[in-house]
XYZ file of C-alpha atoms in Angstrom:
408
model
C 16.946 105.234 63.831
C 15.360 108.245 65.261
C 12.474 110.171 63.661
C 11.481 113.396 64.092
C 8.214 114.579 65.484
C 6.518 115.889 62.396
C 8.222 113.425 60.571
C 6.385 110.711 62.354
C 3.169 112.697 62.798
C 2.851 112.818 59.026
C 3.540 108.965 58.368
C 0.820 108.637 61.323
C -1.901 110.177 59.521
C -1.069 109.105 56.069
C -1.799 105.319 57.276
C -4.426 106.164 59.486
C -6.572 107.973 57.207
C -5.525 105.394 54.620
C -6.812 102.417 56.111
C -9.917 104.652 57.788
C -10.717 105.242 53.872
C -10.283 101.842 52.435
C -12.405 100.510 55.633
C -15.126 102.600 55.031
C -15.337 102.322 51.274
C -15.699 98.232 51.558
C -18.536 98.796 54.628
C -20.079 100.472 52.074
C -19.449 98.238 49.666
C -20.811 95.468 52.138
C -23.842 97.712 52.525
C -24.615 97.929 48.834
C -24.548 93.785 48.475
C -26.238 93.043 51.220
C -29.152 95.680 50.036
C -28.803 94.263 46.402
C -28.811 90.605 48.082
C -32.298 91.120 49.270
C -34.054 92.855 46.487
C -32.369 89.644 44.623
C -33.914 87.356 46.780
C -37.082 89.032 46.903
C -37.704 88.978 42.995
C -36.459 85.752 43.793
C -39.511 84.538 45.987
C -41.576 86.419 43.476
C -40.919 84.903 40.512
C -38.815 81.723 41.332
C -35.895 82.176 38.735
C -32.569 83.519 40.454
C -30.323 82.100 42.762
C -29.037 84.503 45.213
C -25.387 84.116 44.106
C -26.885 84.456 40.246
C -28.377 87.626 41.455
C -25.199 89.253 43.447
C -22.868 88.133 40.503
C -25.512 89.790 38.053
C -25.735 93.054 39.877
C -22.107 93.483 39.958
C -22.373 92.701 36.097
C -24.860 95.337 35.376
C -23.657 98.293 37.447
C -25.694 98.478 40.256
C -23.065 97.791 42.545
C -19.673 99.348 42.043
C -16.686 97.890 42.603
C -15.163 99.328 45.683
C -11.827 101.317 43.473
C -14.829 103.294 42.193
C -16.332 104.463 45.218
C -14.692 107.335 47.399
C -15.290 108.770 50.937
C -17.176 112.101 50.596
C -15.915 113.138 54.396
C -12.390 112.550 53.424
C -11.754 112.751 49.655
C -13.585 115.720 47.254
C -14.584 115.763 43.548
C -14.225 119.038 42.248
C -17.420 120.619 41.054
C -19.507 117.878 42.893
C -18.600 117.788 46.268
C -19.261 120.318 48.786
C -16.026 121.068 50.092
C -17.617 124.606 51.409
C -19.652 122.527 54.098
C -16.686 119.878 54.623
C -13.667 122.315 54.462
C -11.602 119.459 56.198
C -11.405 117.370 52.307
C -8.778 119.747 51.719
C -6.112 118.717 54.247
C -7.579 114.751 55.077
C -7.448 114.040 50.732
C -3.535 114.444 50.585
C -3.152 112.048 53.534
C -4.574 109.378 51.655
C -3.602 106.491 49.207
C -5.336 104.332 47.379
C -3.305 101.573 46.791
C -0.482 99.642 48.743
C 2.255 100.743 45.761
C 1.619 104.383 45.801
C 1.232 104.047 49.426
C 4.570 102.515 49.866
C 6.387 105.516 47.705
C 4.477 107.818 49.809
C 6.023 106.259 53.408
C 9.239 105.683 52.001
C 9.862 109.482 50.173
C 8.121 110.838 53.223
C 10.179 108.574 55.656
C 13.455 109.907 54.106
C 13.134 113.325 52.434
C 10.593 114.511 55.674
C 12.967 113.354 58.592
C 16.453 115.050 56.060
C 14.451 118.419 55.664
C 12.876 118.442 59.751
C 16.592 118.381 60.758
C 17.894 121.446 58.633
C 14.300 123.396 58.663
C 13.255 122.294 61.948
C 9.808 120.878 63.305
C 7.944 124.611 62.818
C 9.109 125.041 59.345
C 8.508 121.615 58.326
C 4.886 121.761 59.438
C 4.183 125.476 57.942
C 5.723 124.392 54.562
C 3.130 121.095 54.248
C 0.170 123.059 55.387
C 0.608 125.246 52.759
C 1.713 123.104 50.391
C -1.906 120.711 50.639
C -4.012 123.659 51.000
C -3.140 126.207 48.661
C -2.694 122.765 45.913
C -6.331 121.432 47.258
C -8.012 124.749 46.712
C -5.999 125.707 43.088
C -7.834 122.121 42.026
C -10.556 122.721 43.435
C -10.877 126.468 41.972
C -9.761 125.325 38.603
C -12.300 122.703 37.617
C -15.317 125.112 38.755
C -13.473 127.469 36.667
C -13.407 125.410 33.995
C -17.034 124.298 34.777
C -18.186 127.709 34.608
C -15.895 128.293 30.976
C -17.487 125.131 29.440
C -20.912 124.155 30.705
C -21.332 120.965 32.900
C -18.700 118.503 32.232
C -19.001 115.212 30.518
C -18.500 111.723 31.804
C -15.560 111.781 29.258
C -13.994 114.906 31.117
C -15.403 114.301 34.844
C -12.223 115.440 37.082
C -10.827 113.182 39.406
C -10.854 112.181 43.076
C -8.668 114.321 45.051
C -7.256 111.468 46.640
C -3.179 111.417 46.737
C 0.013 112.704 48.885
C 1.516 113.352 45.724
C 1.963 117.393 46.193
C 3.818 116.317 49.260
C 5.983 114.197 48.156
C 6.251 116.699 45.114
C 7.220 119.534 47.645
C 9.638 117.122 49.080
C 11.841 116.477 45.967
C 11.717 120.493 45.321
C 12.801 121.136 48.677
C 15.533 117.946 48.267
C 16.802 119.774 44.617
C 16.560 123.214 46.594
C 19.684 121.885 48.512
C 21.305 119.380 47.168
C 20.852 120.173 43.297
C 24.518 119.309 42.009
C 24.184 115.561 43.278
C 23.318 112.317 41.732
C 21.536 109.424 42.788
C 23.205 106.268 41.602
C 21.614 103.053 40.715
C 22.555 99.312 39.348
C 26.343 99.811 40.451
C 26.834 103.456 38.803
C 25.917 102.401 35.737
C 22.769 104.882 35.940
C 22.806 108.018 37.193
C 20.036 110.544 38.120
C 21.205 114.456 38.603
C 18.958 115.320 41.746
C 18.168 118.696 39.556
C 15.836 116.666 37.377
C 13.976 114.257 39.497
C 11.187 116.676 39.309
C 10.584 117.101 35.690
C 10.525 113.205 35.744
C 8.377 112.629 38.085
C 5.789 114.787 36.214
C 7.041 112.895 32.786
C 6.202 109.407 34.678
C 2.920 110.238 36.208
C 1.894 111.431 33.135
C 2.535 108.051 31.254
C 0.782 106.459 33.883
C -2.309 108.352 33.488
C -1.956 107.745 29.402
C -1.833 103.858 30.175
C -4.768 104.300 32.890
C -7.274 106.844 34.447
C -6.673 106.147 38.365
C -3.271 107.986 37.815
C -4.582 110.480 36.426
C -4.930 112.564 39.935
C -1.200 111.947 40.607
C -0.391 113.706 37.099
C -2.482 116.580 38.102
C -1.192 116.779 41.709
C 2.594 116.817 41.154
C 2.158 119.706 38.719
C 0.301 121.640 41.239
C 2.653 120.445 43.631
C 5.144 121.362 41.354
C 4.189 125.041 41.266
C 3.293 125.743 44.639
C 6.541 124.411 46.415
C 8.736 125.961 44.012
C 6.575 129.688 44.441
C 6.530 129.303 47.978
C 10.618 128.199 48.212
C 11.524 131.106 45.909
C 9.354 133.845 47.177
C 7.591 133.328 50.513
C 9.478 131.246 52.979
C 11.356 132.513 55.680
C 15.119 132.509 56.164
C 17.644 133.596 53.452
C 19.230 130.441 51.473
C 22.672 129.803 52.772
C 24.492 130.412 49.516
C 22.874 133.925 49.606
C 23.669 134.765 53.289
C 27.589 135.544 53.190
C 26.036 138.503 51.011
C 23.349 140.051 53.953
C 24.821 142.088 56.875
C 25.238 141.664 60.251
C 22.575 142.539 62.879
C 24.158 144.820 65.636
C 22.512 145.301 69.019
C 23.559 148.742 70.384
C 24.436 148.438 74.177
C 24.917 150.961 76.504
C 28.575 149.265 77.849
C 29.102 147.431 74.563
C 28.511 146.064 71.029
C 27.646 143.105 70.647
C 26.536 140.613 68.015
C 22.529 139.593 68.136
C 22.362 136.266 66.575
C 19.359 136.721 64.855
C 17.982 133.737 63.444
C 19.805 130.336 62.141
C 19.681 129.428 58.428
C 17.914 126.695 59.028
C 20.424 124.286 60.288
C 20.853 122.890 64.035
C 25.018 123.162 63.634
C 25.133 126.673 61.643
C 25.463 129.211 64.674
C 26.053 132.422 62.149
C 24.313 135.259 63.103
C 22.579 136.867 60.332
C 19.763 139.522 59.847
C 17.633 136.935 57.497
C 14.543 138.552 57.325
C 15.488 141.581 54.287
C 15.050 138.316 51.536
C 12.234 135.484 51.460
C 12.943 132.930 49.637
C 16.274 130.705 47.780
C 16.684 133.718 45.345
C 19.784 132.232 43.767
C 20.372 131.694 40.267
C 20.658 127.601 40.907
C 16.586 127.588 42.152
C 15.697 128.890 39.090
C 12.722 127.604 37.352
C 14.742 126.587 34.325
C 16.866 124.965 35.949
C 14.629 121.913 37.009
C 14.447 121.000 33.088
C 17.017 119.398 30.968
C 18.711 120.878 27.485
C 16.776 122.172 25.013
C 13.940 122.383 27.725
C 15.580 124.838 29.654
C 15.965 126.983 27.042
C 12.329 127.459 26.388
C 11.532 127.510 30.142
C 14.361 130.551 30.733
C 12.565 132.177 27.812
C 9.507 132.373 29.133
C 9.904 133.133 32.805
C 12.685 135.467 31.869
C 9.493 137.403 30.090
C 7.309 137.055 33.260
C 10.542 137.731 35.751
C 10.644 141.401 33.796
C 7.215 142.569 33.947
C 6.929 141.835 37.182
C 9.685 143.567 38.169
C 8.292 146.176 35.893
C 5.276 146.444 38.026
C 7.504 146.322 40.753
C 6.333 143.134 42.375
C 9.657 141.924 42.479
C 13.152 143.643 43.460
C 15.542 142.328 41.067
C 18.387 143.504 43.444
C 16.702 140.478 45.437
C 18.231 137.589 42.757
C 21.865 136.720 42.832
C 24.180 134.513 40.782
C 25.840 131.721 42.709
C 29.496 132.965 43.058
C 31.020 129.813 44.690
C 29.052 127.234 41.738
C 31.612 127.144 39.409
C 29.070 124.379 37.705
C 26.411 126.357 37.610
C 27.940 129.420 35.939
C 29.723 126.972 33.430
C 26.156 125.517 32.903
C 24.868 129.559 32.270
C 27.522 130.325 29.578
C 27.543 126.919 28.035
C 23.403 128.034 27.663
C 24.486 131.789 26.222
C 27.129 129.985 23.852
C 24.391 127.732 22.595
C 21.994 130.454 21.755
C 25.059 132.418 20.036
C 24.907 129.091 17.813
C 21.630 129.541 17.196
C 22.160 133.013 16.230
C 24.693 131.993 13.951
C 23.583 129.201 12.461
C 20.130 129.430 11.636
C 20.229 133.780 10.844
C 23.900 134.069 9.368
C 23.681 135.509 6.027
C 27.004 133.971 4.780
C 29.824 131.722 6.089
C 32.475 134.105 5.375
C 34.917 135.684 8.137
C 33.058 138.109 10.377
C 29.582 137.358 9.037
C 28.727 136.019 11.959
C 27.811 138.955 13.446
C 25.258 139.606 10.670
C 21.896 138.665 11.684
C 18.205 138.858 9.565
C 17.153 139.620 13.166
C 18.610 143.183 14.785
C 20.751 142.817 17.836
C 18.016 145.077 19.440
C 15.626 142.193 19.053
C 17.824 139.599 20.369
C 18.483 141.526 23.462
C 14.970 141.910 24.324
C 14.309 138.228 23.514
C 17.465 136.858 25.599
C 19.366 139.140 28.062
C 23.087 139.736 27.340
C 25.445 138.146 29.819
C 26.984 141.493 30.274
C 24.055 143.147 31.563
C 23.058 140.002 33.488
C 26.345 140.012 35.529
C 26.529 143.611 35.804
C 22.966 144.037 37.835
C 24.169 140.845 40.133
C 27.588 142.512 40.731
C 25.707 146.003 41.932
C 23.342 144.093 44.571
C 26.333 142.437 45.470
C 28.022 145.552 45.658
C 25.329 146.827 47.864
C 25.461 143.928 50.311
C 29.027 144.101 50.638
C 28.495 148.099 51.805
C 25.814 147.434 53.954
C 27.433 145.159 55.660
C 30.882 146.894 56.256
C 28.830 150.234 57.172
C 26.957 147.800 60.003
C 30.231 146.677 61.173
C 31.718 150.010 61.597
């Protein structure tokens, strides 16, 4: 089984750098007994009382030497607000290529070892290594930014609120499943025989769910739970906004890229859509980013979740456009995903419900239309499905013209 050359460059430095870290945190641990040792021994000659084994076992009892989970690396890992990651810029990229124990290790090989070498085929080697460099940094400095933030807000933090070691390839693996839902969202994963099933759309939202029990039931987890929602955030921006090459089930929509010859026309390709076997020659530079309606944020959360989710970045999603940051010509509905467009009305039919329900005035025929709330008011709040498929069907519109006018 053949893997890829990022692929295998990653897995290279995640166990490197994670046995370089465990080896130097129990030299130093070494270091600290053997120091602790000798002032032992010399009270010891002193006063004629301890045993040297009394005295090691008692200075691990006290404190004075920590157990060697509670040490960390300062030229590989960071603590936000106490490390000086200004002079050791390096922390940022080295502390997600470390684990600190075998279990989270072995996740980290095995969702690297599968989801890496699955994405390096379709993305490529270049892609690949651009979209995990930005994923660490730009998650490594939004930690790093908000705890002296937060420093600066509240005064000098507490042992009770100290933040974590940045120790963890969890906003990898995080960008990973993001990048996995990003193309194979209507799938399942299927466990003990098909009796439990996993829609690939959701394995985000639980793995923030999990890592967040496990840093309820301890505090070493509690850097995971803070990494995959960073994670979480910065793969998802950087899929739907920055990354270049159109998604495939936007490209039928973009027009061709001509190259005007003197003794003929003749198609350019331009650039693949990320895939070795796609050979379709399209201009896929106009739109960064999986702008489609099944990338949406609210689509990584399950029912009644969603709902709240589309509320909210349905809000955001309008002022920005008001601003013009965004181009709402830019977003499209997925034509061919029947399931997803039952999914969308199936969500409009259950907030009709909830218009009905909870504001009808009366149960009798036609009342519910009548609403304590104006219509006005529930169009700003949630869009109309009219005016949602209206907008997509113009940008489509557009494409289609575009196109046609390139060809002619």
């Amino acid at each position: 089984m053949k893997v890829p050359k990022v692929t295998s460059i990653i897995l290279v430095i995640l166990l490197s750098l994670t046995f370089l870290n465990f080896m130097l945190k129990y030299y130093t641990y070494f270091v600290l007994m053997v120091s602790s040792t000798k002032k032992q021994q010399e009270l010891q000659d002193a006063q004629g009382q301890l045993s040297p084994d009394t005295g090691s076992q008692l200075a691990q009892e006290t404190g004075e030497i920590p157990h060697p989970h509670e040490l960390f690396v300062p030229l590989l890992t960071f603590i936000p607000t106490k490390s000086p990651v200004l002079s050791r810029p390096w922390v940022l990229v080295t502390s997600s290529f470390i684990e600190e124990n075998f279990f989270e290790l072995f996740i980290s090989l095995l969702l690297i070892f599968y989801l890496s070498r699955y994405l390096e085929t379709i993305w490529g080697s270049k892609e690949l290594s651009k979209f995990v460099i930005i994923n660490v940094i730009v998650s490594n400095v939004t930690i790093y930014v908000y705890y002296n933030l937060k420093k600066l807000a509240f005064g000098e933090l507490t042992n009770d609120n100290l933040p974590p070691v940045i120790l963890s390839s969890m906003s990898i693996n995080m960008g990973f499943i993001i990048a996995i839902k990003q193309r194979i969202a209507n799938h399942y994963l299927i466990f003990f025989k098909g009796n439990l099933r996993i829609k690939v759309n959701y394995l985000p939202f639980l793995t923030i769910v999990f890592t967040w029990i496990l840093s309820l039931l301890s505090e070493e987890f509690l850097v995971l739970y803070v990494m995959s929602i960073v994670g979480f955030i910065v793969s998802w921006t950087y899929l739907r906004f920055f990354k270049s090459g159109a998604n495939e089930r936007q490209s039928y929509l973009l027009p061709f890229a001509l190259t005007h010859n003197k003794k003929k026309n003749r198609f350019r390709p331009i650039a693949n859509i990320g895939s070795s076997s796609t050979d379709f020659p399209i201009e896929n530079d106009s739109v960064r980013g999986d702008r489609s309606e099944q990338f949406a944020l609210y689509t990584f959360f399950p029912y009644p979740v969603s709902l709240i989710v589309k509320f909210v970045s349905n809000r955001v999603f309008l002022f920005l456009v008001k601003h013009k940051f965004l181009n709402p010509h830019d977003f499209t509905l997925d034509e061919g995903s029947d399931e997803d467009n039952d999914n969308g009305q199936e969500l409009f039919e259950d907030v009709d419900n909830l218009k009905n329900n909870l504001f009808g005035v009366s149960s009798l025929k036609g009342a519910g239309e009548v609403s304590t709330i104006p219509k006005s008011i529930w169009d700003w709040l949630i869009p109309g499905k009219d005016q949602r498929h209206n907008s997509i069907k113009t940008s489509m519109d557009k494409r289609r013209k575009l196109a046609l006018k390139e060809l002619e």
